Short mmCIF file of C-alpha atoms in Angstrom, two decimals:
data_model
loop_
_atom_site.label_atom_id
_atom_site.label_comp_id
_atom_site.label_asym_id
_atom_site.label_seq_id
_atom_site.Cartn_x
_atom_site.Cartn_y
_atom_site.Cartn_z
CA UNK A 194 0.00 0.00 0.00
CA UNK A 195 2.92 2.30 0.81
CA UNK A 196 4.24 2.19 -2.75
CA UNK A 197 0.84 3.22 -4.17
CA UNK A 198 0.68 6.08 -1.69
CA UNK A 199 4.10 7.18 -2.93
CA UNK A 200 2.92 7.04 -6.56
CA UNK A 201 -0.20 9.01 -5.55
CA UNK A 202 1.89 11.72 -3.83
CA UNK A 203 4.35 11.97 -6.75
CA UNK A 204 1.47 12.51 -9.18
CA UNK A 205 0.00 15.26 -6.98
CA UNK A 206 3.36 17.07 -6.98
CA UNK A 207 3.64 16.59 -10.73
CA UNK A 208 0.12 17.91 -11.41
CA UNK A 209 0.96 21.09 -9.46
CA UNK A 210 3.31 21.95 -12.34
CA UNK A 211 0.28 22.24 -14.64
CA UNK A 212 -1.94 24.33 -12.40
CA UNK A 213 -2.60 26.85 -15.21
CA UNK A 214 -3.93 24.07 -17.45
CA UNK A 215 -6.18 22.82 -14.63
CA UNK A 216 -7.56 26.35 -14.11
CA UNK A 217 -8.17 26.70 -17.84
CA UNK A 218 -10.02 23.37 -17.84
CA UNK A 219 -12.42 24.92 -15.35
CA UNK A 220 -13.72 27.14 -18.17
CA UNK A 221 -15.27 24.02 -19.74
CA UNK A 222 -16.90 23.04 -16.45
CA UNK A 223 -18.30 26.52 -15.79
CA UNK A 224 -19.64 26.71 -19.35
CA UNK A 225 -21.53 23.43 -18.85
CA UNK A 226 -22.94 24.63 -15.53
CA UNK A 227 -23.91 27.92 -17.20
CA UNK A 228 -25.71 26.09 -20.04
CA UNK A 229 -27.65 23.85 -17.61
CA UNK A 230 -28.48 26.83 -15.41
CA UNK A 231 -30.04 28.58 -18.43
CA UNK A 232 -31.81 25.42 -19.55
CA UNK A 233 -33.46 24.70 -16.18
CA UNK A 234 -34.13 28.38 -15.60
CA UNK A 235 -36.13 28.25 -18.85
CA UNK A 236 -37.96 25.01 -17.98
CA UNK A 237 -39.01 26.00 -14.44
CA UNK A 238 -41.73 28.65 -14.42
CA UNK A 239 -40.87 29.80 -10.87
CA UNK A 240 -38.44 28.87 -8.09
CA UNK A 241 -41.11 27.17 -5.96
CA UNK A 242 -42.32 24.83 -8.75
CA UNK A 243 -41.62 21.12 -8.16
CA UNK A 244 -40.71 18.84 -11.07
CA UNK A 245 -40.50 15.16 -10.13
CA UNK A 246 -39.86 16.23 -6.52
CA UNK A 247 -37.07 18.72 -7.29
CA UNK A 248 -37.14 22.51 -7.00
CA UNK A 249 -35.19 24.59 -9.54
CA UNK A 250 -32.34 25.15 -7.08
CA UNK A 251 -32.14 21.46 -6.16
CA UNK A 252 -32.07 20.51 -9.83
CA UNK A 253 -29.24 22.94 -10.64
CA UNK A 254 -27.24 21.89 -7.54
CA UNK A 255 -27.74 18.24 -8.58
CA UNK A 256 -26.15 18.99 -11.97
CA UNK A 257 -23.35 21.08 -10.42
CA UNK A 258 -22.40 18.06 -8.23
CA UNK A 259 -22.74 15.35 -10.91
CA UNK A 260 -20.76 17.41 -13.45
CA UNK A 261 -18.19 18.08 -10.71
CA UNK A 262 -17.80 14.33 -10.12
CA UNK A 263 -17.52 13.61 -13.83
CA UNK A 264 -14.94 16.37 -14.44
CA UNK A 265 -12.92 15.31 -11.40
CA UNK A 266 -12.77 11.70 -12.68
CA UNK A 267 -10.87 12.62 -15.86
CA UNK A 268 -12.16 9.31 -17.23
CA UNK A 269 -11.57 9.99 -20.94
CA UNK A 270 -7.88 10.67 -20.36
CA UNK A 271 -7.49 7.52 -18.25
CA UNK A 272 -9.18 5.30 -20.85
CA UNK A 273 -7.02 6.76 -23.65
CA UNK A 274 -3.85 6.18 -21.59
CA UNK A 275 -4.63 2.51 -20.87
CA UNK A 276 -5.66 1.86 -24.50
CA UNK A 277 -2.35 3.37 -25.68
CA UNK A 278 -0.38 1.41 -23.07
CA UNK A 279 -1.92 -1.84 -24.28
CA UNK A 280 -1.86 -1.12 -28.03
CA UNK A 281 1.60 0.46 -28.02
CA UNK A 282 3.15 -2.24 -25.83
CA UNK A 283 4.12 0.20 -23.03
CA UNK A 284 2.31 -2.08 -20.61
CA UNK A 285 5.26 -4.52 -20.96
CA UNK A 286 7.44 -2.06 -18.98
CA UNK A 287 4.98 -2.21 -16.07
CA UNK A 288 4.52 -5.97 -15.93
CA UNK A 289 7.96 -6.71 -14.49
CA UNK A 290 7.78 -3.91 -11.88
CA UNK A 291 7.19 -4.78 -8.19
CA UNK A 292 3.62 -3.44 -8.24
CA UNK A 293 0.29 -4.33 -9.78
CA UNK A 294 -0.43 -2.47 -13.04
CA UNK A 295 -4.01 -1.81 -11.92
CA UNK A 296 -2.85 -0.44 -8.56
CA UNK A 297 -0.31 1.76 -10.35
CA UNK A 298 -2.83 3.13 -12.86
CA UNK A 299 -5.47 3.87 -10.21
CA UNK A 300 -3.11 5.51 -7.70
CA UNK A 301 -1.33 7.61 -10.34
CA UNK A 302 -4.63 8.70 -11.92
CA UNK A 303 -6.19 9.62 -8.56
CA UNK A 304 -3.04 11.60 -7.73
CA UNK A 305 -3.24 13.42 -11.05
CA UNK A 306 -6.90 14.26 -10.44
CA UNK A 307 -6.71 15.35 -6.76
CA UNK A 308 -5.82 19.01 -7.36
CA UNK A 309 -8.32 19.20 -10.24
CA UNK A 310 -11.04 17.72 -8.00
CA UNK A 311 -10.35 20.27 -5.23
CA UNK A 312 -10.42 23.19 -7.67
CA UNK A 313 -13.61 21.83 -9.31
CA UNK A 314 -15.34 21.63 -5.91
CA UNK A 315 -14.38 25.24 -5.09
CA UNK A 316 -15.41 26.53 -8.53
CA UNK A 317 -18.68 24.55 -8.42
CA UNK A 318 -19.64 25.91 -5.00
CA UNK A 319 -18.74 29.51 -6.02
CA UNK A 320 -20.77 29.23 -9.24
CA UNK A 321 -23.70 27.67 -7.44
CA UNK A 322 -23.69 30.52 -4.93
CA UNK A 323 -23.46 33.15 -7.69
CA UNK A 324 -26.34 31.64 -9.71
CA UNK A 325 -28.59 30.45 -6.89
CA UNK A 326 -27.63 32.59 -3.85
CA UNK A 327 -28.05 29.65 -1.45
CA UNK A 328 -26.60 26.28 -0.51
CA UNK A 329 -28.87 23.27 0.03
CA UNK A 330 -29.72 22.69 3.73
CA UNK A 331 -27.02 20.33 4.92
CA UNK A 332 -25.15 19.90 8.22
CA UNK A 333 -21.36 19.68 8.65
CA UNK A 334 -21.58 15.90 9.17
CA UNK A 335 -23.69 15.75 6.02
CA UNK A 336 -20.98 17.59 4.06
CA UNK A 337 -18.30 15.18 5.35
CA UNK A 338 -20.43 12.17 4.33
CA UNK A 339 -21.05 13.70 0.89
CA UNK A 340 -17.28 14.23 0.46
CA UNK A 341 -16.62 10.55 1.36
CA UNK A 342 -19.35 9.48 -1.06
CA UNK A 343 -17.86 11.76 -3.76
CA UNK A 344 -14.44 10.17 -3.26
CA UNK A 345 -15.95 6.67 -3.56
CA UNK A 346 -17.82 7.78 -6.69
CA UNK A 347 -14.57 8.95 -8.36
CA UNK A 348 -12.83 5.73 -7.23
CA UNK A 349 -15.54 3.47 -8.71
CA UNK A 350 -15.53 5.43 -11.98
CA UNK A 351 -11.72 5.23 -12.16
CA UNK A 352 -11.69 1.44 -11.61
CA UNK A 353 -14.53 0.81 -14.09
CA UNK A 354 -12.82 2.94 -16.76
CA UNK A 355 -9.60 1.02 -16.08
CA UNK A 356 -11.56 -2.19 -16.77
CA UNK A 357 -12.91 -0.69 -20.03
CA UNK A 358 -9.39 0.36 -21.05
CA UNK A 359 -8.14 -3.19 -20.39
CA UNK A 360 -10.66 -4.46 -22.96
CA UNK A 361 -8.07 -3.20 -25.49
CA UNK A 362 -6.31 -6.54 -24.95
CA UNK A 363 -9.27 -8.15 -26.73
CA UNK A 364 -10.73 -5.56 -29.11
CA UNK A 365 -7.62 -3.43 -29.87
CA UNK A 366 -9.34 -0.07 -29.32
CA UNK A 367 -11.73 0.15 -26.38
CA UNK A 368 -12.53 3.86 -26.92
CA UNK A 369 -15.94 3.16 -28.56
CA UNK A 370 -17.00 1.14 -25.48
CA UNK A 371 -15.93 4.07 -23.31
CA UNK A 372 -18.01 6.51 -25.41
CA UNK A 373 -21.13 4.45 -24.76
CA UNK A 374 -20.32 4.00 -21.05
CA UNK A 375 -19.79 7.75 -20.61
CA UNK A 376 -22.99 8.65 -22.46
CA UNK A 377 -25.11 6.24 -20.43
CA UNK A 378 -23.73 7.75 -17.20
CA UNK A 379 -24.19 11.26 -18.61
CA UNK A 380 -27.82 10.82 -19.67
CA UNK A 381 -29.13 8.55 -16.92
CA UNK A 382 -27.07 9.94 -14.04
CA UNK A 383 -25.47 13.32 -14.67
CA UNK A 384 -28.12 15.29 -16.52
CA UNK A 385 -31.20 14.04 -14.66
CA UNK A 386 -31.91 12.40 -11.30
CA UNK A 387 -33.48 8.95 -11.77
CA UNK A 388 -36.92 10.26 -10.71
CA UNK A 389 -37.18 11.87 -14.19
CA UNK A 390 -37.35 8.45 -15.90
CA UNK A 391 -40.08 5.80 -16.15
CA UNK A 392 -40.23 3.23 -13.30
CA UNK A 393 -38.45 0.50 -15.29
CA UNK A 394 -35.43 2.76 -16.01
CA UNK A 395 -35.42 3.92 -12.36
CA UNK A 396 -35.03 0.27 -11.30
CA UNK A 397 -32.19 -0.26 -13.79
CA UNK A 398 -30.41 2.90 -12.56
CA UNK A 399 -30.96 1.88 -8.93
CA UNK A 400 -29.09 -1.39 -9.46
CA UNK A 401 -26.42 -0.06 -11.85
CA UNK A 402 -23.12 1.74 -11.16
CA UNK A 403 -24.87 5.00 -12.17
CA UNK A 404 -26.46 5.02 -8.70
CA UNK A 405 -23.04 4.82 -7.03
CA UNK A 406 -21.22 7.13 -9.44
CA UNK A 407 -23.68 9.99 -10.05
CA UNK A 408 -27.09 9.82 -8.43
CA UNK A 409 -26.06 8.77 -4.90
CA UNK A 410 -23.63 11.55 -3.90
CA UNK A 411 -25.57 14.28 -5.74
CA UNK A 412 -28.89 13.24 -4.18
CA UNK A 413 -27.26 13.30 -0.73
CA UNK A 414 -26.02 16.85 -1.32
CA UNK A 415 -29.36 18.27 -2.46
CA UNK A 416 -31.53 16.35 0.01
CA UNK A 417 -29.48 14.85 2.84
CA UNK A 418 -30.95 11.96 4.80
CA UNK A 419 -28.87 9.68 7.05
CA UNK A 420 -30.76 6.48 6.06
CA UNK A 421 -30.08 7.16 2.39
CA UNK A 422 -26.47 8.02 3.20
CA UNK A 423 -25.90 4.58 4.78
CA UNK A 424 -27.49 2.79 1.80
CA UNK A 425 -25.46 4.84 -0.71
CA UNK A 426 -22.14 4.35 1.10
CA UNK A 427 -22.69 0.55 1.42
CA UNK A 428 -23.68 0.33 -2.28
CA UNK A 429 -20.55 2.29 -3.23
CA UNK A 430 -18.27 0.01 -1.20
CA UNK A 431 -19.82 -3.07 -2.83
CA UNK A 432 -19.21 -1.49 -6.25
CA UNK A 433 -15.54 -0.79 -5.39
CA UNK A 434 -15.13 -4.53 -4.73
CA UNK A 435 -17.02 -5.61 -7.87
CA UNK A 436 -15.13 -3.14 -10.11
CA UNK A 437 -11.74 -4.24 -8.70
CA UNK A 438 -12.69 -7.89 -9.27
CA UNK A 439 -13.66 -7.24 -12.92
CA UNK A 440 -10.47 -5.23 -13.58
CA UNK A 441 -8.25 -7.97 -12.15
CA UNK A 442 -9.95 -10.70 -14.19
CA UNK A 443 -9.64 -8.65 -17.41
CA UNK A 444 -5.99 -7.86 -16.68
CA UNK A 445 -5.03 -11.48 -15.92
CA UNK A 446 -6.82 -12.75 -19.06
CA UNK A 447 -5.38 -9.93 -21.20
CA UNK A 448 -1.77 -10.33 -20.12
CA UNK A 449 -1.84 -13.96 -21.25
CA UNK A 450 -2.64 -12.74 -24.78
CA UNK A 451 0.04 -10.03 -24.74
CA UNK A 452 2.52 -10.21 -27.58
CA UNK A 453 5.11 -7.41 -27.66
CA UNK A 454 7.59 -6.97 -30.46
CA UNK A 455 10.81 -5.62 -28.98
CA UNK A 456 12.65 -2.68 -30.48
CA UNK B 119 -6.32 34.62 -63.16
CA UNK B 120 -5.79 31.32 -64.99
CA UNK B 121 -2.71 30.59 -62.87
CA UNK B 122 -4.71 31.12 -59.66
CA UNK B 123 -7.44 28.72 -60.84
CA UNK B 124 -4.76 26.18 -61.81
CA UNK B 125 -3.08 26.56 -58.40
CA UNK B 126 -6.39 26.02 -56.56
CA UNK B 127 -7.13 22.99 -58.75
CA UNK B 128 -3.69 21.51 -58.02
CA UNK B 129 -4.04 22.18 -54.29
CA UNK B 130 -7.46 20.48 -54.21
CA UNK B 131 -6.04 17.48 -56.09
CA UNK B 132 -3.14 17.11 -53.63
CA UNK B 133 -5.49 17.56 -50.63
CA UNK B 134 -7.84 14.85 -51.94
CA UNK B 135 -4.90 12.45 -52.44
CA UNK B 136 -3.62 13.21 -48.92
CA UNK B 137 -7.05 12.53 -47.38
CA UNK B 138 -7.47 9.38 -49.49
CA UNK B 139 -4.19 7.90 -48.24
CA UNK B 140 -4.92 8.93 -44.64
CA UNK B 141 -8.27 7.13 -44.90
CA UNK B 142 -6.64 4.04 -46.43
CA UNK B 143 -4.21 3.90 -43.48
CA UNK B 144 -7.15 3.92 -41.07
CA UNK B 145 -8.93 1.17 -43.02
CA UNK B 146 -6.14 -1.36 -42.47
CA UNK B 147 -8.05 -2.75 -39.47
CA UNK B 148 -11.57 -2.95 -40.91
CA UNK B 149 -13.25 -4.17 -37.69
CA UNK B 150 -11.87 -1.25 -35.68
CA UNK B 151 -12.75 1.15 -38.52
CA UNK B 152 -16.41 0.06 -38.64
CA UNK B 153 -16.70 -0.12 -34.85
CA UNK B 154 -15.53 3.49 -34.52
CA UNK B 155 -18.20 4.69 -36.96
CA UNK B 156 -21.09 2.60 -35.59
CA UNK B 157 -20.34 3.36 -31.94
CA UNK B 158 -20.09 7.09 -32.69
CA UNK B 159 -23.60 6.97 -34.20
CA UNK B 160 -24.87 5.11 -31.11
CA UNK B 161 -22.99 7.51 -28.84
CA UNK B 162 -24.68 10.53 -30.45
CA UNK B 163 -28.07 8.80 -30.42
CA UNK B 164 -28.00 8.68 -26.60
CA UNK B 165 -28.69 12.42 -26.53
CA UNK B 166 -32.12 11.89 -28.10
CA UNK B 167 -33.16 10.45 -24.71
CA UNK B 168 -32.07 13.70 -23.04
CA UNK B 169 -34.37 15.72 -25.29
CA UNK B 170 -37.28 13.27 -25.01
CA UNK B 171 -37.13 13.75 -21.22
CA UNK B 172 -36.87 17.56 -21.53
CA UNK B 173 -39.75 17.79 -24.03
CA UNK B 174 -41.92 15.66 -21.73
CA UNK B 175 -41.66 18.59 -19.27
CA UNK B 176 -42.29 21.44 -21.73
CA UNK B 177 -43.60 21.53 -25.31
CA UNK B 178 -40.98 23.99 -26.58
CA UNK B 179 -37.49 24.87 -25.42
CA UNK B 180 -36.02 28.27 -26.33
CA UNK B 181 -38.49 28.59 -29.21
CA UNK B 182 -37.44 25.21 -30.67
CA UNK B 183 -39.82 22.33 -31.33
CA UNK B 184 -38.58 18.73 -30.96
CA UNK B 185 -38.06 18.49 -34.74
CA UNK B 186 -35.97 21.67 -34.70
CA UNK B 187 -33.86 20.21 -31.87
CA UNK B 188 -33.23 17.18 -34.09
CA UNK B 189 -32.10 19.57 -36.84
CA UNK B 190 -29.90 21.47 -34.34
CA UNK B 191 -28.23 18.20 -33.33
CA UNK B 192 -28.02 17.10 -36.97
CA UNK B 193 -26.26 20.23 -38.17
CA UNK B 194 -24.07 20.32 -35.06
CA UNK B 195 -22.95 16.67 -35.51
CA UNK B 196 -22.34 16.97 -39.25
CA UNK B 197 -20.30 20.21 -39.00
CA UNK B 198 -18.25 18.70 -36.18
CA UNK B 199 -17.80 15.51 -38.22
CA UNK B 200 -16.82 17.44 -41.38
CA UNK B 201 -14.17 19.46 -39.52
CA UNK B 202 -12.74 16.49 -37.62
CA UNK B 203 -12.69 14.16 -40.61
CA UNK B 204 -11.13 16.41 -43.24
CA UNK B 205 -9.09 18.71 -40.98
CA UNK B 206 -8.32 16.51 -37.97
CA UNK B 207 -4.84 17.92 -37.42
CA UNK B 208 -6.14 21.48 -37.00
CA UNK B 209 -7.31 20.33 -33.55
CA UNK B 210 -3.76 19.36 -32.53
CA UNK B 211 -1.99 22.05 -34.58
CA UNK B 212 -0.70 23.72 -31.42
CA UNK B 213 1.29 20.56 -30.61
CA UNK B 214 2.57 20.42 -34.22
CA UNK B 215 3.83 24.00 -33.94
CA UNK B 216 5.39 23.83 -30.46
CA UNK B 217 7.13 20.50 -31.08
CA UNK B 218 8.63 21.59 -34.40
CA UNK B 219 6.63 19.09 -36.44
CA UNK B 220 5.80 21.72 -39.09
CA UNK B 221 9.25 21.24 -40.67
CA UNK B 222 8.13 18.37 -42.88
CA UNK B 223 5.25 20.44 -44.27
CA UNK B 224 7.41 23.50 -44.94
CA UNK B 225 9.45 21.63 -47.54
CA UNK B 226 6.37 20.49 -49.46
CA UNK B 227 5.59 22.52 -52.62
CA UNK B 228 1.97 23.15 -51.55
CA UNK B 229 0.16 25.29 -48.98
CA UNK B 230 1.71 24.63 -45.55
CA UNK B 231 -1.48 25.06 -43.51
CA UNK B 232 -3.66 22.87 -45.74
CA UNK B 233 -0.97 20.17 -45.94
CA UNK B 234 -0.55 20.17 -42.16
CA UNK B 235 -4.23 19.97 -41.23
CA UNK B 236 -5.26 17.39 -43.84
CA UNK B 237 -2.47 14.90 -43.12
CA UNK B 238 -4.69 12.68 -40.92
CA UNK B 239 -8.40 11.79 -40.73
CA UNK B 240 -10.63 11.01 -37.73
CA UNK B 241 -12.57 7.84 -38.51
CA UNK B 242 -15.23 8.31 -35.82
CA UNK B 243 -16.08 11.69 -37.44
CA UNK B 244 -17.64 9.73 -40.33
CA UNK B 245 -20.15 8.48 -37.72
CA UNK B 246 -20.87 12.10 -36.72
CA UNK B 247 -21.57 13.07 -40.34
CA UNK B 248 -23.80 10.03 -40.94
CA UNK B 249 -25.69 10.78 -37.71
CA UNK B 250 -26.24 14.38 -38.86
CA UNK B 251 -27.84 13.18 -42.10
CA UNK B 252 -29.94 10.53 -40.26
CA UNK B 253 -31.44 13.33 -38.14
CA UNK B 254 -32.06 15.40 -41.27
CA UNK B 255 -34.01 12.47 -42.72
CA UNK B 256 -36.02 12.19 -39.49
CA UNK B 257 -37.17 15.80 -39.84
CA UNK B 258 -39.05 17.04 -42.91
CA UNK B 259 -36.69 16.55 -45.84
CA UNK B 260 -36.66 17.45 -49.53
CA UNK B 261 -33.91 17.88 -52.14
CA UNK B 262 -33.59 21.63 -51.43
CA UNK B 263 -33.13 21.02 -47.68
CA UNK B 264 -30.62 18.26 -48.38
CA UNK B 265 -28.51 20.62 -50.53
CA UNK B 266 -28.85 23.45 -47.99
CA UNK B 267 -27.89 21.10 -45.13
CA UNK B 268 -24.78 20.00 -47.06
CA UNK B 269 -23.86 23.63 -47.78
CA UNK B 270 -24.19 24.54 -44.07
CA UNK B 271 -22.22 21.43 -43.08
CA UNK B 272 -19.31 22.54 -45.28
CA UNK B 273 -19.48 26.20 -44.16
CA UNK B 274 -19.87 25.27 -40.47
CA UNK B 275 -17.09 22.67 -40.67
CA UNK B 276 -14.76 25.25 -42.20
CA UNK B 277 -15.65 27.84 -39.52
CA UNK B 278 -14.98 25.31 -36.72
CA UNK B 279 -11.61 24.52 -38.36
CA UNK B 280 -10.83 28.25 -38.70
CA UNK B 281 -11.58 28.76 -35.02
CA UNK B 282 -9.28 25.84 -34.08
CA UNK B 283 -6.44 27.08 -36.32
CA UNK B 284 -6.66 30.66 -35.01
CA UNK B 285 -6.33 29.50 -31.38
CA UNK B 286 -3.61 26.95 -32.26
CA UNK B 287 -1.67 29.70 -34.08
CA UNK B 288 -1.27 31.47 -30.73
CA UNK B 289 1.52 28.91 -30.19
CA UNK B 290 3.69 30.91 -32.61
CA UNK B 291 3.68 33.80 -30.14
CA UNK B 292 3.03 32.35 -26.66
CA UNK B 293 4.42 28.83 -26.97
CA UNK B 294 2.28 25.93 -25.74
CA UNK B 295 -1.37 26.91 -26.26
CA UNK B 296 -3.03 23.50 -26.65
CA UNK B 297 -5.19 23.86 -23.52
CA UNK B 298 -6.42 27.29 -24.67
CA UNK B 299 -7.21 25.85 -28.11
CA UNK B 300 -8.97 22.78 -26.64
CA UNK B 301 -11.04 24.99 -24.32
CA UNK B 302 -12.07 27.23 -27.23
CA UNK B 303 -13.04 24.21 -29.37
CA UNK B 304 -15.09 22.71 -26.53
CA UNK B 305 -16.99 26.02 -26.21
CA UNK B 306 -18.36 25.64 -29.76
CA UNK B 307 -19.28 21.96 -29.22
CA UNK B 308 -21.04 22.60 -25.91
CA UNK B 309 -23.06 25.62 -26.99
CA UNK B 310 -24.01 24.25 -30.41
CA UNK B 311 -26.16 21.46 -28.96
CA UNK B 312 -28.51 23.73 -26.98
CA UNK B 313 -31.04 26.17 -28.48
CA UNK B 314 -30.00 29.83 -28.47
CA UNK B 315 -33.42 30.83 -27.08
CA UNK B 316 -32.46 29.70 -23.57
CA UNK B 317 -29.62 32.25 -23.42
CA UNK B 318 -30.14 35.92 -22.69
CA UNK B 319 -28.21 39.21 -22.88
CA UNK B 320 -24.45 39.17 -23.28
CA UNK B 321 -24.14 35.39 -23.64
CA UNK B 322 -26.49 35.48 -26.64
CA UNK B 323 -24.48 38.29 -28.26
CA UNK B 324 -21.25 36.30 -27.73
CA UNK B 325 -22.76 33.26 -29.46
CA UNK B 326 -23.29 35.26 -32.64
CA UNK B 327 -19.91 37.03 -32.54
CA UNK B 328 -16.81 35.81 -30.67
CA UNK B 329 -18.00 32.19 -30.33
CA UNK B 330 -19.29 31.58 -33.87
CA UNK B 331 -22.03 29.05 -32.97
CA UNK B 332 -24.61 31.35 -34.55
CA UNK B 333 -22.93 30.90 -37.95
CA UNK B 334 -22.19 27.18 -37.60
CA UNK B 335 -25.52 26.06 -36.09
CA UNK B 336 -28.23 28.54 -35.05
CA UNK B 337 -28.67 30.42 -38.37
CA UNK B 338 -28.50 27.15 -40.42
CA UNK B 339 -31.29 25.61 -38.29
CA UNK B 340 -33.45 28.71 -38.83
CA UNK B 341 -32.71 28.61 -42.58
CA UNK B 342 -33.67 24.95 -42.81
CA UNK B 343 -37.00 25.81 -41.16
CA UNK B 344 -37.66 29.10 -42.95
CA UNK B 345 -35.30 29.89 -45.81
CA UNK B 346 -33.96 33.43 -46.27
CA UNK B 347 -31.40 34.14 -48.97
CA UNK B 348 -29.89 37.09 -47.03
CA UNK B 349 -29.06 35.06 -43.90
CA UNK B 350 -27.72 32.17 -45.99
CA UNK B 351 -25.46 34.64 -47.80
CA UNK B 352 -24.26 35.96 -44.41
CA UNK B 353 -23.21 32.42 -43.40
CA UNK B 354 -21.28 31.93 -46.66
CA UNK B 355 -19.62 35.38 -46.59
CA UNK B 356 -18.67 35.05 -42.91
CA UNK B 357 -17.13 31.63 -43.60
CA UNK B 358 -15.00 33.10 -46.40
CA UNK B 359 -13.93 36.12 -44.31
CA UNK B 360 -13.03 33.95 -41.32
CA UNK B 361 -11.03 31.57 -43.55
CA UNK B 362 -9.05 34.47 -45.09
CA UNK B 363 -8.41 35.83 -41.59
CA UNK B 364 -7.24 32.37 -40.46
CA UNK B 365 -4.73 32.08 -43.31
CA UNK B 366 -3.54 35.64 -42.54
CA UNK B 367 -2.98 34.88 -38.83
CA UNK B 368 -1.32 31.50 -39.50
CA UNK B 369 1.12 32.89 -42.07
CA UNK B 370 1.92 35.90 -39.89
CA UNK B 371 2.74 33.48 -37.08
CA UNK B 372 4.68 31.18 -39.40
CA UNK B 373 7.29 33.94 -39.83
CA UNK B 374 8.07 33.49 -36.13
CA UNK B 375 8.35 29.69 -36.41
CA UNK B 376 11.77 28.24 -35.69
CA UNK B 377 12.65 24.67 -36.59
CA UNK B 378 13.59 22.18 -33.89
CA UNK B 379 15.43 19.92 -36.36
CA UNK B 380 13.00 17.19 -35.30
CA UNK B 381 13.43 14.01 -37.35
CA UNK B 382 10.14 12.20 -37.93
CA UNK B 383 9.06 9.71 -40.53
CA UNK B 384 5.91 10.42 -42.56
CA UNK B 385 4.39 7.33 -44.12
#
């Protein structure tokens, strides 16, 4: 565990060198929040109106949090890196190192994303306050639980995207699978809470990773409830285990097929 | 005059050959080639669900009916696809400039900018273009609309490329500007998939001026619903002006370019 912590710390230090790039990336996040603010401002006739149990402010805060989680995951970059490692043969350099490739990828990626995640949280809260003038009603303990849930959400997303990237062992380029994965999360989890969908889709979302990655933490932030918090945290921990299991199986199967031409 | 026409003809011929060979390189692995196209169509189709949910809450959004939203997505996907398929390298031009990779294009006897940006193609962008036309077919279509849609796809694609090249050209003066260029390109993509009617005040003005989404998407959607020759002409003229400006900025910056003696192989 110590070695992964060291990799994590090194990546944080390294990402501090690119702080300007991280700040510039925030423009994209604020633009998305701005677009959704305008969209929901148009849809809601007044601030007190309830749509599927959400007020306008709750709906916009929900999107601020889910977009925050998605941006802080940096999933596209991670998937591209693993695909290139597998296709280009770089993965061969990691196989004979005294660490697990999956552990290395996850710890280095989380390290790379830590500063970005912190800045995204600050920017998201500032923008929410500018647009909506109020925070959702949530206690300090509630905020701490939401932060833990947010960390677990980013962790699950990172491990699942690692698993998708490792599919490159079988299908050469796993990017198309990632596009579909990201769009399903985006539509069914990031843009709308599950209450906006028909009952059958709500059930699917409830038992899919979307619940642990997007809906769970965002729902806790806009409408905190300790019972829900326990259910969400347990679900997230189960998903961490499942995702790690899938990644390890794919890696072990993939490495057996690996054929690197030296040069 | 004849020499200019001959030069343009020659340039077009070389560009077509360059794109043809880039496409042939990508087609070596046919399974991966087809998968990229099909999954991009599926990927784009997911957004229809977003709009079905939104239109179940309100019958019109920003003055757009559901059919107009399909057209908005159609024109947005096809312009994006056109730009990324034919001019893929304009979206990583900043890296080409800062890492001295322009050297190999400088020695070619044709236009440096066009040679540099047409040297590779994005396969998945074919899926974007196909998706754009599928959505056009789902809305009311006739031959006139098909031709108009194609014209706007070309104009919009060129404007998106111009925008990318202008921001990438900043690298001639300020060094690494890839993040600035990527951010600017994302602005167009994000705004072009939402109706302009939901924006007010300054943001709406920006969308028709500094961020050229009005030219690439909003005016074309309006023209496909209710044709006006004057607005169509504005789109064409603006595309030409922006392209001339892009060439001007790139070549002004090129004077500042210094080679890095980078040795790369071009196959």
